[in-house]
Structure formats: structure tokens, C-alpha cells
Amino acid sequence: MTDAPETFSWLVRFGYGGRGVVYLLLGWLALGTRTRVDAGNQAVVDMLQKMPLGRIALGVLVAGLIGYVAFKLLCLICDVEHHGSDVKGLRRRLANLGGIMGYSIVAYSALRFALGLKHGVEESQTRATVHTALDWSVGKVAIGIVGIGFILAAGAQVRQAVTGHFMHRVSGRAPGWVEWIGRIGFSARAVVFAVVGWSLMRAAWWHHSRDAKGLGEALVSLRASGTLYTFVVIGLMLFGAFSLIVARYLIVPRVE
């Protein structure tokens, strides 16, 4: 796999870094009790805003996540990862839908905070987005497709965790232990993505819009499971660390 042009490559690396920050902070919030982790993306953004130079940090996060979403859109539409257009390839490309929606919501929330348009943690942005989309003529279909995208993404996370296939996009100069924290991280993401995907499908096809979950709500729904909750929280933090490391060693595919 050849490297991409330098400008695009740095944009994608920046995006992976932004993704890593989101997962690290979300896991940190889930381990504590002072902040409502069920607020998910908004809680992460609120936490960043309260830090020194918070507005600047939010601006950097927005830029990074926009880069990541743009990369995922190219993976979905232009197949820059070369999965192909057969059934298997289309399934892998559709798995990008979950990330596109999820990180777009995070970027939107962070941008509003950075511009001073939103203060404090309010209703789940995911539920609000789903509720608005369901009012559209094609809203149910769109939300249902995104839900399926999350389910497919959950399956893709399981595959990555089992095979370690994600390492083919990581330079051989990366430390050997990166693969193992990646495997744990992908396993944790599989659980969360499955919960989010099922909740979106219920919202779209069974009219349970208040059941729609983002990352934070999905974590909260696992609290009663005890050991599984602890594994998922630690796994998400490891995935955040993995994303930050991979931002340095990632082999970005060339866009023709």
C-alpha cells in the first residue's frame, strides 16, 4: 500500500488523533462519577472546554474530526481502501456509516461549544438528531441504514480483533505491543457499536426514538453487567491510546 500525498496524509493522521482523544476522555469520564457519562459526546466536549485554552483545544478537535469524517466518506464512496464493489466489499464500506455519523455529531457539538453557542450538557445529541431525522419523509430509512451500518461496523470490529488485520495499515516501525492494545480496543468497540446500532434500528423501525443511543448512553446501558462494563471502559481507553499511536505510524492509502 503506497503512501498518500503529504497534505492528505497529515489530515487523516490528525483525524485519528482526534478520535483517540474522544475515546480516552469518554473512558476517563466513565471511570469517574463527577460527570454524566450518559451525556457522551457532550460530556467530552464540556470537559475539554473547561480545560486551560479549552476553546483552542475544541477547535483543534473539530479540525481533526472533520479530517477523520472526510477520510471515512472517501472510504465509503470512493473505496480508497480498495475493498471492491462485490457484496463483501460493499459490506465493509457500509461499515463506515457508523463512524461518519458518530464523529460528525461529536464535531458538531465541539464546534458549537467552541463558538460559544452551547453551554453545559443538555439532551443527548444523538437522540435529538434521530428525533429530527424521523420527521423527514426518508428519515426512518436513513436512521435504519445508519443503524445497520453500526451493526456491520460491530462485526468488522470483531473481525479486526480476532485477525489483527488492522495492522496492515500500520507501519512496521510501530512497537509490537500496539497490536494487542488494538485487539482489546476493537473488541470493546464491537460491544458499544452493537448497542448503538440496535438502538438506532429500534428508533427507526419500532418508533422508539428515545431509545437511540450514542457512545455515552451505550456505555451506561452496560453498567449493570459489571465485568463487561469494566472491560468495555478500559478497552475504549486503550483504543484511544491505540488511535493516538497509530496517528504516528499509519500508512494512509493513496487517493487517485
Tab-separated table of C-alpha atoms in Angstrom:
chain	number	residue	atom	x	y	z
A	1	MET	CA	0.000	0.000	0.000
A	2	THR	CA	1.536	3.276	-1.091
A	3	ASP	CA	1.548	6.427	0.965
A	4	ALA	CA	-0.880	9.274	0.218
A	5	PRO	CA	0.202	12.837	-0.639
A	6	GLU	CA	1.629	14.551	2.443
A	7	THR	CA	-1.201	17.088	2.972
A	8	PHE	CA	-3.936	14.453	2.870
A	9	SER	CA	-1.828	12.109	4.978
A	10	TRP	CA	-1.473	14.674	7.756
A	11	LEU	CA	-5.202	15.401	7.638
A	12	VAL	CA	-6.005	11.727	8.199
A	13	ARG	CA	-3.383	11.389	10.967
A	14	PHE	CA	-4.861	14.453	12.643
A	15	GLY	CA	-8.265	12.790	12.442
A	16	TYR	CA	-7.029	9.614	14.096
A	17	GLY	CA	-5.563	11.751	16.859
A	18	GLY	CA	-8.930	13.454	17.392
A	19	ARG	CA	-10.631	10.064	17.566
A	20	GLY	CA	-8.118	8.945	20.168
A	21	VAL	CA	-8.818	11.987	22.371
A	22	VAL	CA	-12.578	11.314	22.275
A	23	TYR	CA	-12.200	7.693	23.385
A	24	LEU	CA	-9.652	8.472	26.086
A	25	LEU	CA	-11.827	11.175	27.636
A	26	LEU	CA	-15.014	9.124	27.317
A	27	GLY	CA	-13.365	6.220	29.128
A	28	TRP	CA	-11.997	8.560	31.790
A	29	LEU	CA	-15.463	10.000	32.374
A	30	ALA	CA	-16.954	6.507	32.594
A	31	LEU	CA	-14.458	5.558	35.313
A	32	GLY	CA	-15.369	8.630	37.387
A	33	THR	CA	-18.627	9.731	38.973
A	34	ARG	CA	-18.469	13.536	38.801
A	35	THR	CA	-19.645	13.875	35.195
A	36	ARG	CA	-22.660	12.328	33.477
A	37	VAL	CA	-21.093	9.815	31.104
A	38	ASP	CA	-24.560	9.175	29.647
A	39	ALA	CA	-24.234	12.611	28.046
A	40	GLY	CA	-21.494	11.012	25.966
A	41	ASN	CA	-20.071	13.313	23.313
A	42	GLN	CA	-21.359	16.448	25.047
A	43	ALA	CA	-19.658	15.451	28.307
A	44	VAL	CA	-16.340	15.006	26.494
A	45	VAL	CA	-16.714	18.374	24.796
A	46	ASP	CA	-17.751	20.064	28.053
A	47	MET	CA	-14.695	18.595	29.793
A	48	LEU	CA	-12.397	19.949	27.086
A	49	GLN	CA	-13.985	23.380	27.253
A	50	LYS	CA	-13.242	23.658	30.979
A	51	MET	CA	-9.545	22.939	30.477
A	52	PRO	CA	-6.954	25.739	30.059
A	53	LEU	CA	-7.127	27.028	26.472
A	54	GLY	CA	-10.301	24.970	26.118
A	55	ARG	CA	-11.669	26.864	23.112
A	56	ILE	CA	-8.414	26.287	21.239
A	57	ALA	CA	-8.453	22.587	22.197
A	58	LEU	CA	-12.023	22.310	20.894
A	59	GLY	CA	-11.032	23.989	17.635
A	60	VAL	CA	-8.198	21.504	17.163
A	61	LEU	CA	-10.549	18.611	17.969
A	62	VAL	CA	-13.100	19.860	15.417
A	63	ALA	CA	-10.430	20.116	12.701
A	64	GLY	CA	-9.175	16.623	13.491
A	65	LEU	CA	-12.609	15.018	13.480
A	66	ILE	CA	-13.580	16.746	10.234
A	67	GLY	CA	-10.478	15.201	8.696
A	68	TYR	CA	-11.445	11.779	10.025
A	69	VAL	CA	-15.031	12.065	8.750
A	70	ALA	CA	-13.763	13.192	5.339
A	71	PHE	CA	-11.468	10.158	5.198
A	72	LYS	CA	-14.335	7.804	6.137
A	73	LEU	CA	-16.536	9.376	3.455
A	74	LEU	CA	-13.831	8.684	0.886
A	75	CYS	CA	-13.602	5.097	2.170
A	76	LEU	CA	-17.366	4.706	1.736
A	77	ILE	CA	-17.897	6.491	-1.588
A	78	CYS	CA	-14.552	6.251	-3.410
A	79	ASP	CA	-13.301	2.979	-1.868
A	80	VAL	CA	-9.831	4.367	-1.143
A	81	GLU	CA	-9.116	1.257	0.968
A	82	HIS	CA	-9.779	-0.925	-2.096
A	83	HIS	CA	-12.433	-3.248	-0.637
A	84	GLY	CA	-14.144	-3.609	-4.013
A	85	SER	CA	-17.780	-3.439	-5.125
A	86	ASP	CA	-18.843	-7.033	-4.520
A	87	VAL	CA	-21.115	-7.956	-1.592
A	88	LYS	CA	-18.215	-8.395	0.816
A	89	GLY	CA	-16.574	-5.142	-0.233
A	90	LEU	CA	-19.811	-3.152	-0.030
A	91	ARG	CA	-20.462	-4.541	3.451
A	92	ARG	CA	-17.071	-3.319	4.633
A	93	ARG	CA	-17.584	0.067	3.015
A	94	LEU	CA	-21.046	0.463	4.590
A	95	ALA	CA	-19.461	-0.175	7.986
A	96	ASN	CA	-18.026	3.361	7.660
A	97	LEU	CA	-21.531	4.811	8.107
A	98	GLY	CA	-21.378	4.416	11.873
A	99	GLY	CA	-18.155	6.374	12.191
A	100	ILE	CA	-19.331	9.057	9.785
A	101	MET	CA	-22.485	9.739	11.796
A	102	GLY	CA	-20.891	9.349	15.230
A	103	TYR	CA	-17.899	11.614	14.664
A	104	SER	CA	-19.962	14.159	12.723
A	105	ILE	CA	-22.133	14.593	15.825
A	106	VAL	CA	-19.063	14.959	18.050
A	107	ALA	CA	-17.534	17.521	15.678
A	108	TYR	CA	-20.818	19.470	15.528
A	109	SER	CA	-21.105	19.533	19.316
A	110	ALA	CA	-17.487	20.629	19.726
A	111	LEU	CA	-17.912	23.384	17.132
A	112	ARG	CA	-20.971	24.789	18.924
A	113	PHE	CA	-19.082	24.817	22.216
A	114	ALA	CA	-16.042	26.456	20.610
A	115	LEU	CA	-18.240	29.196	19.145
A	116	GLY	CA	-19.958	29.774	22.478
A	117	LEU	CA	-23.328	28.606	21.135
A	118	LYS	CA	-23.833	25.919	23.750
A	119	HIS	CA	-23.007	25.769	27.436
A	120	GLY	CA	-23.343	22.804	29.690
A	121	VAL	CA	-24.537	19.284	28.909
A	122	GLU	CA	-28.056	19.017	27.535
A	123	GLU	CA	-30.184	16.310	25.981
A	124	SER	CA	-28.327	13.605	24.088
A	125	GLN	CA	-27.285	14.988	20.707
A	126	THR	CA	-27.838	11.515	19.249
A	127	ARG	CA	-31.455	11.367	20.435
A	128	ALA	CA	-32.077	14.930	19.237
A	129	THR	CA	-30.600	14.151	15.811
A	130	VAL	CA	-32.601	10.944	15.473
A	131	HIS	CA	-35.816	12.633	16.587
A	132	THR	CA	-35.327	15.369	13.969
A	133	ALA	CA	-34.440	12.895	11.229
A	134	LEU	CA	-37.548	10.817	11.913
A	135	ASP	CA	-39.646	13.849	10.970
A	136	TRP	CA	-38.245	13.721	7.425
A	137	SER	CA	-40.007	11.696	4.740
A	138	VAL	CA	-36.982	9.420	4.390
A	139	GLY	CA	-35.787	9.822	7.991
A	140	LYS	CA	-36.737	6.330	9.134
A	141	VAL	CA	-34.930	4.745	6.221
A	142	ALA	CA	-31.825	6.888	6.789
A	143	ILE	CA	-31.646	6.158	10.533
A	144	GLY	CA	-32.280	2.472	9.892
A	145	ILE	CA	-29.435	2.341	7.369
A	146	VAL	CA	-27.083	4.070	9.825
A	147	GLY	CA	-28.157	1.537	12.470
A	148	ILE	CA	-27.314	-1.288	10.086
A	149	GLY	CA	-24.015	0.467	9.427
A	150	PHE	CA	-23.214	0.349	13.155
A	151	ILE	CA	-24.123	-3.360	13.299
A	152	LEU	CA	-21.881	-4.056	10.317
A	153	ALA	CA	-19.182	-1.947	11.956
A	154	ALA	CA	-19.525	-4.056	15.126
A	155	GLY	CA	-18.940	-7.177	13.051
A	156	ALA	CA	-15.938	-5.523	11.424
A	157	GLN	CA	-14.524	-4.697	14.875
A	158	VAL	CA	-14.828	-8.359	15.891
A	159	ARG	CA	-13.031	-9.410	12.728
A	160	GLN	CA	-10.229	-6.914	13.366
A	161	ALA	CA	-9.888	-8.019	16.992
A	162	VAL	CA	-9.659	-11.691	16.039
A	163	THR	CA	-7.396	-11.415	12.996
A	164	GLY	CA	-5.349	-8.318	13.820
A	165	HIS	CA	-5.875	-7.321	10.183
A	166	PHE	CA	-5.788	-3.629	11.141
A	167	MET	CA	-2.009	-3.885	11.439
A	168	HIS	CA	-1.649	-3.944	7.650
A	169	ARG	CA	-2.301	-0.184	7.768
A	170	VAL	CA	0.320	0.336	10.488
A	171	SER	CA	3.998	0.789	9.702
A	172	GLY	CA	6.364	-1.973	10.794
A	173	ARG	CA	8.217	0.677	12.817
A	174	ALA	CA	5.390	0.718	15.375
A	175	PRO	CA	6.048	-1.075	18.725
A	176	GLY	CA	4.940	-4.722	18.773
A	177	TRP	CA	2.560	-4.263	21.713
A	178	VAL	CA	0.435	-1.836	19.670
A	179	GLU	CA	-1.309	-4.815	18.072
A	180	TRP	CA	-2.507	-6.160	21.419
A	181	ILE	CA	-3.963	-2.920	22.720
A	182	GLY	CA	-5.591	-2.588	19.313
A	183	ARG	CA	-7.182	-6.032	19.614
A	184	ILE	CA	-8.614	-5.175	23.045
A	185	GLY	CA	-9.805	-1.793	21.808
A	186	PHE	CA	-11.555	-3.227	18.763
A	187	SER	CA	-13.271	-5.831	20.973
A	188	ALA	CA	-14.627	-3.089	23.250
A	189	ARG	CA	-15.795	-1.024	20.288
A	190	ALA	CA	-17.639	-4.040	18.883
A	191	VAL	CA	-19.803	-4.198	22.019
A	192	VAL	CA	-20.578	-0.473	22.030
A	193	PHE	CA	-21.259	-0.319	18.279
A	194	ALA	CA	-23.681	-3.255	18.536
A	195	VAL	CA	-25.635	-1.482	21.296
A	196	VAL	CA	-25.725	1.807	19.353
A	197	GLY	CA	-26.731	0.093	16.096
A	198	TRP	CA	-29.565	-1.886	17.688
A	199	SER	CA	-30.875	1.251	19.414
A	200	LEU	CA	-30.942	3.162	16.100
A	201	MET	CA	-32.747	0.315	14.355
A	202	ARG	CA	-35.350	0.288	17.147
A	203	ALA	CA	-35.731	4.051	16.816
A	204	ALA	CA	-36.223	3.830	13.049
A	205	TRP	CA	-38.463	0.805	12.700
A	206	TRP	CA	-40.215	0.440	16.053
A	207	HIS	CA	-40.716	4.165	16.760
A	208	HIS	CA	-38.586	4.124	19.931
A	209	SER	CA	-36.724	7.363	19.230
A	210	ARG	CA	-35.922	7.941	22.918
A	211	ASP	CA	-34.031	4.649	22.938
A	212	ALA	CA	-31.494	5.962	20.401
A	213	LYS	CA	-28.037	5.845	21.975
A	214	GLY	CA	-24.692	7.464	21.362
A	215	LEU	CA	-21.408	6.175	22.783
A	216	GLY	CA	-22.120	7.518	26.277
A	217	GLU	CA	-25.628	6.107	26.516
A	218	ALA	CA	-24.427	2.761	25.192
A	219	LEU	CA	-21.822	2.657	27.964
A	220	VAL	CA	-24.406	3.473	30.635
A	221	SER	CA	-26.661	0.674	29.403
A	222	LEU	CA	-23.829	-1.772	30.150
A	223	ARG	CA	-23.252	-0.632	33.740
A	224	ALA	CA	-25.426	-3.377	35.220
A	225	SER	CA	-23.259	-6.021	33.544
A	226	GLY	CA	-20.358	-5.322	35.935
A	227	THR	CA	-17.334	-7.085	34.480
A	228	LEU	CA	-18.368	-6.438	30.884
A	229	TYR	CA	-18.763	-2.713	31.637
A	230	THR	CA	-15.287	-2.534	33.171
A	231	PHE	CA	-13.777	-4.368	30.199
A	232	VAL	CA	-15.504	-2.077	27.697
A	233	VAL	CA	-14.469	1.125	29.510
A	234	ILE	CA	-10.829	0.052	29.787
A	235	GLY	CA	-10.942	-1.240	26.215
A	236	LEU	CA	-12.210	2.097	24.903
A	237	MET	CA	-9.414	3.947	26.694
A	238	LEU	CA	-6.901	1.535	25.189
A	239	PHE	CA	-8.480	2.148	21.797
A	240	GLY	CA	-7.981	5.863	22.346
A	241	ALA	CA	-4.314	5.271	23.119
A	242	PHE	CA	-4.069	2.986	20.091
A	243	SER	CA	-5.551	5.712	17.855
A	244	LEU	CA	-3.036	8.276	19.079
A	245	ILE	CA	-0.131	5.906	18.438
A	246	VAL	CA	-1.449	4.862	15.026
A	247	ALA	CA	-1.777	8.532	14.061
A	248	ARG	CA	2.018	8.495	14.011
A	249	TYR	CA	2.573	5.137	12.277
A	250	LEU	CA	-0.494	4.932	9.985
A	251	ILE	CA	0.014	4.049	6.320
A	252	VAL	CA	-2.562	6.272	4.592
A	253	PRO	CA	-3.895	4.850	1.305
A	254	ARG	CA	-3.361	6.952	-1.810
A	255	VAL	CA	-6.384	8.766	-3.221
A	256	GLU	CA	-6.326	8.670	-7.043
